[in-house]
Coordinates of C-alpha atoms in Angstrom, one line a residue:
X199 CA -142.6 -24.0 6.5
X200 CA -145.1 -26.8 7.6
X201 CA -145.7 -24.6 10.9
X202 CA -146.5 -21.9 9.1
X203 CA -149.2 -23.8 6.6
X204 CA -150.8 -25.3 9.7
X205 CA -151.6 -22.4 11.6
X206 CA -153.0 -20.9 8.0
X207 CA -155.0 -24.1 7.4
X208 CA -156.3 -23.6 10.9
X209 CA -157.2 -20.4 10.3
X210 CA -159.3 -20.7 7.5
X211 CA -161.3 -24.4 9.3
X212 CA -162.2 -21.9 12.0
X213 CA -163.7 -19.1 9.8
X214 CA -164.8 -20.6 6.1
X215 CA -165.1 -18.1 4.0
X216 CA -163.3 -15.2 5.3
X217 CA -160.6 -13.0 4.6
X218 CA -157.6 -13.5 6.5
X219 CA -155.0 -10.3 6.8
X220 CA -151.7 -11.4 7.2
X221 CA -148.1 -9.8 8.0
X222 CA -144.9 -11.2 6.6
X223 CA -142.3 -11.2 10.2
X224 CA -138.8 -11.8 9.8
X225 CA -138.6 -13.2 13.8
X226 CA -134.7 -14.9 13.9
X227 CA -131.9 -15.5 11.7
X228 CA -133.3 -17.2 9.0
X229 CA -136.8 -17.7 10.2
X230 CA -139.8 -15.6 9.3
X231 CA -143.4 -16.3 9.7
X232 CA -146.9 -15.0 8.7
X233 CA -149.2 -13.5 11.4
X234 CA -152.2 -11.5 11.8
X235 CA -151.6 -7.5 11.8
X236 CA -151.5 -6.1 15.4
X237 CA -154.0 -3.5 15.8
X238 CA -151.4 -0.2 16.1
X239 CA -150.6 -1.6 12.4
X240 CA -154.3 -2.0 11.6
X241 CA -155.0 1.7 13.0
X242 CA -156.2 4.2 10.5
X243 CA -154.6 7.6 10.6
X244 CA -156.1 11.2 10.1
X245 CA -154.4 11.1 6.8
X246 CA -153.7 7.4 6.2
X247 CA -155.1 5.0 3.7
X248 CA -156.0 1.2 3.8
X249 CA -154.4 -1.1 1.1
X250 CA -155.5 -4.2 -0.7
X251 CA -152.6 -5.4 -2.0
X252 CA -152.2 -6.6 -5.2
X253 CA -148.7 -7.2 -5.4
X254 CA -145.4 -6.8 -3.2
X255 CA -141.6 -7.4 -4.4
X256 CA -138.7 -9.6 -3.0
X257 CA -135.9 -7.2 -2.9
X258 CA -133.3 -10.5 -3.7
X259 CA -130.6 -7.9 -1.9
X260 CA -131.4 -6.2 1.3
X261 CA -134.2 -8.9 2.3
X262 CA -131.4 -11.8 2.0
X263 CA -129.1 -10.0 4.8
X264 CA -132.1 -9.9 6.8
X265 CA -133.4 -13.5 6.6
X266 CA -129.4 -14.3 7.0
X267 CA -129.1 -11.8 10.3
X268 CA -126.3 -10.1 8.2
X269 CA -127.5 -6.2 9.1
X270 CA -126.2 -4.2 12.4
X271 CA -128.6 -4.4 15.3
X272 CA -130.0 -1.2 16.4
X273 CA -129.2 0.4 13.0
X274 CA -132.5 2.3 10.8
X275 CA -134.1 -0.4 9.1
X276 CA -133.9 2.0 6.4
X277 CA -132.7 5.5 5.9
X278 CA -133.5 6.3 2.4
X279 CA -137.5 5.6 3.7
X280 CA -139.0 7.9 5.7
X281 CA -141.6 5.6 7.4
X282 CA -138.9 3.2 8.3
X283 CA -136.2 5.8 10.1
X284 CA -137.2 5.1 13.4
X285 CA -137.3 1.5 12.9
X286 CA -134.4 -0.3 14.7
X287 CA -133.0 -2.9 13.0
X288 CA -133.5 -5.8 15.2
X289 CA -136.2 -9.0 15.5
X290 CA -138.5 -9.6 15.3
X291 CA -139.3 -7.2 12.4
X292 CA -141.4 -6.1 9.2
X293 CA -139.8 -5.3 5.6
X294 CA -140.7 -4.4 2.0
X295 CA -140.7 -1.3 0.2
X296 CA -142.4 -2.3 -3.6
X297 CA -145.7 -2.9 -2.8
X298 CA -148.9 -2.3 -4.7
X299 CA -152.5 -2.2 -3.8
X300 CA -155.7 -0.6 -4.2
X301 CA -157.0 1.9 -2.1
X302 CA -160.1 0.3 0.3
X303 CA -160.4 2.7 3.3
X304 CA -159.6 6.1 4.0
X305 CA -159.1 8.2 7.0
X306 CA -161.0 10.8 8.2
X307 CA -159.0 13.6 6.5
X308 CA -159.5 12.6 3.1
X309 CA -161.5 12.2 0.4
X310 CA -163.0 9.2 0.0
X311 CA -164.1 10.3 -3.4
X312 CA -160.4 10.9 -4.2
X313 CA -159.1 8.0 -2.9
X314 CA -161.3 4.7 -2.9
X315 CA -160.6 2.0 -5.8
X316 CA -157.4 3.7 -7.0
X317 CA -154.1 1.6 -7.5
X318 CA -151.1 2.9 -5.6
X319 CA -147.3 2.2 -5.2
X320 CA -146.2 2.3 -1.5
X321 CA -143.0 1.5 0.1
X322 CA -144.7 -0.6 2.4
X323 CA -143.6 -4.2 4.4
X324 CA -145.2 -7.3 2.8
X325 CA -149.1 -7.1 4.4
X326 CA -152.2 -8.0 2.5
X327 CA -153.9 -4.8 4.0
X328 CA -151.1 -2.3 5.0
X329 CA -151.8 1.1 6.5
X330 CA -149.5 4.1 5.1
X331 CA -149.3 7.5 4.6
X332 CA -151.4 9.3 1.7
X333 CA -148.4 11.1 1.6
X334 CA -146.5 8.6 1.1
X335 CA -147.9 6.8 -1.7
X336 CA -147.4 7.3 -5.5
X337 CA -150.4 7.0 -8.0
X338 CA -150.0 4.3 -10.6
X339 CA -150.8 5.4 -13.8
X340 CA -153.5 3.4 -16.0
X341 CA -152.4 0.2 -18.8
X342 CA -149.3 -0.5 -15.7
X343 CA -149.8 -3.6 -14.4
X344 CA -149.2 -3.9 -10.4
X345 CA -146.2 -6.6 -10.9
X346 CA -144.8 -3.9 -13.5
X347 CA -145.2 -1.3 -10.5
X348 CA -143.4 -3.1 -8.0
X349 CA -140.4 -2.3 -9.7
X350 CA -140.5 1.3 -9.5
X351 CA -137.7 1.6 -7.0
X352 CA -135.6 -0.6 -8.9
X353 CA -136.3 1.4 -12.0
X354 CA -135.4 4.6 -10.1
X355 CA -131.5 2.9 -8.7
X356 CA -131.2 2.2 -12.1
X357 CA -131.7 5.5 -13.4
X358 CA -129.5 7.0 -11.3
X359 CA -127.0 4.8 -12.0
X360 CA -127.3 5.9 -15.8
X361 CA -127.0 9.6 -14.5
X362 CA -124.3 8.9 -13.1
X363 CA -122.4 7.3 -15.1
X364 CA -122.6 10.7 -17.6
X365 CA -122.7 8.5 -20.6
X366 CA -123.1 10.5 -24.0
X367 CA -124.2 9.8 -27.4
X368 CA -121.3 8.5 -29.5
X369 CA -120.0 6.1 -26.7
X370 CA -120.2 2.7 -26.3
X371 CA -121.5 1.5 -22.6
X372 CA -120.6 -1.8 -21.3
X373 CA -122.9 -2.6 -18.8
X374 CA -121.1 -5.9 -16.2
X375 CA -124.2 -8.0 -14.5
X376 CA -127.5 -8.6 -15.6
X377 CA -129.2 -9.1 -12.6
X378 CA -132.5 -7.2 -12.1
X379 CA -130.5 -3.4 -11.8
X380 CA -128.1 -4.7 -14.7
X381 CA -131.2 -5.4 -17.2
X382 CA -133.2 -2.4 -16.5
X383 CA -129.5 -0.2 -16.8
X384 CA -129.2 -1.9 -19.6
X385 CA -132.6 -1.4 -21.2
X386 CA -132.5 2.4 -20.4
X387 CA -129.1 3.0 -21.7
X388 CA -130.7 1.1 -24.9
X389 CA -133.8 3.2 -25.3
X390 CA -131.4 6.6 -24.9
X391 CA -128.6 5.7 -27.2
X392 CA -129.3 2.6 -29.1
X393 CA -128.7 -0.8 -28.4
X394 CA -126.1 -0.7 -30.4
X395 CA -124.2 1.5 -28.2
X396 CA -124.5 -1.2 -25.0
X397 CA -122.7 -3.9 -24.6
X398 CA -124.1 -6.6 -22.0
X399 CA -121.9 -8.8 -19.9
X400 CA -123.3 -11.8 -17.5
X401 CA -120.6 -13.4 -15.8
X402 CA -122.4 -15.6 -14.1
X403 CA -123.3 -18.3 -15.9
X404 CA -126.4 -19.0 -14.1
X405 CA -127.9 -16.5 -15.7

């Protein structure tokens, strides 16, 4: 929004040069802003690590319902994430969970040695320097690109979906929507059996 690019622009007149950390806030229905972390977000942990982050998803799905105010106040923002349990669904609030960054700070029980310069995926809400978990963090392995990592969760719904499903080898699997779970279904089910065991449908023809 213009709002939002003149208190950025502001921002950077009053300090040339510097590094600006900023938090992604969903604050009404359709209406979100980006402010400097508060400092219980900037906080480092016994056991927490400091991200730079080099790249954070837009989940098209669960992010939409919360722009649009389409989600039950009060509820878990989410269940399935245990850093966001005891999160009540309600504005203003944070979201994200495919981010990736590079470890810049560590707290005071860890190893820095361990830790500093290494690339990790967290399921973290869109920051440029989120705090989270060691715990919770997942290493990314070398030659992966971050972008590439951000889709890790997605990967992961669309394996199970495959699992699921029970498909075995002899059988052809039609796969219907290629959104971003329909491709990556599609490309696992291709890698297992063949691609010419799949059978991709789009009905939408925007795709």
């Amino acid at each position: 929004t213009s709002e939002h690019m003149e208190n950025v622009e502001g921002e950077a007149a009053a300090a040339p040069g510097a590094r600006q950390d900023e938090v992604l806030e969903f604050t009404a229905t359709r209406k979100c802003s980006v402010r400097p972390p508060t400092e219980a977000e900037e906080t480092l942990g016994e056991n927490d690590i400091r991200l730079r982050t080099l790249a954070s998803a837009v989940s098209p799905g669960t992010e939409l319902k919360i722009f649009r105010g389409d989600f039950a106040t009060d509820q878990p923002l989410d269940t399935t994430i245990e850093s966001m349990q005891d999160t009540p669904m309600r504005y203003p609030l944070t979201y994200g969970y495919s981010l990736v960054g590079r470890v810049e700070e560590v707290g005071p029980g860890l190893d820095a040695t361990e830790w500093l310069g290494r690339t990790v995926f967290a399921f973290a809400p869109h920051s440029s320097s989120p705090v989270v978990s060691a715990d919770s963090v997942f290493i990314v392995p070398s030659g992966i690109a971050p972008e590439d990592a951000c889709y890790f969760p997605a990967v992961e719904t669309a394996l199970s979906l495959v699992q699921e499903a029970h498909p075995v080898v002899g059988e052809k699997v039609a796969v219907f929507g290629q959104g971003v779970i329909g491709l990556l279904v599609t490309a696992i089910l291709a890698r297992s059996f063949g691609a010419h065991s799949v059978l991709a449908v789009e009905p939408n023809a925007e795709r």
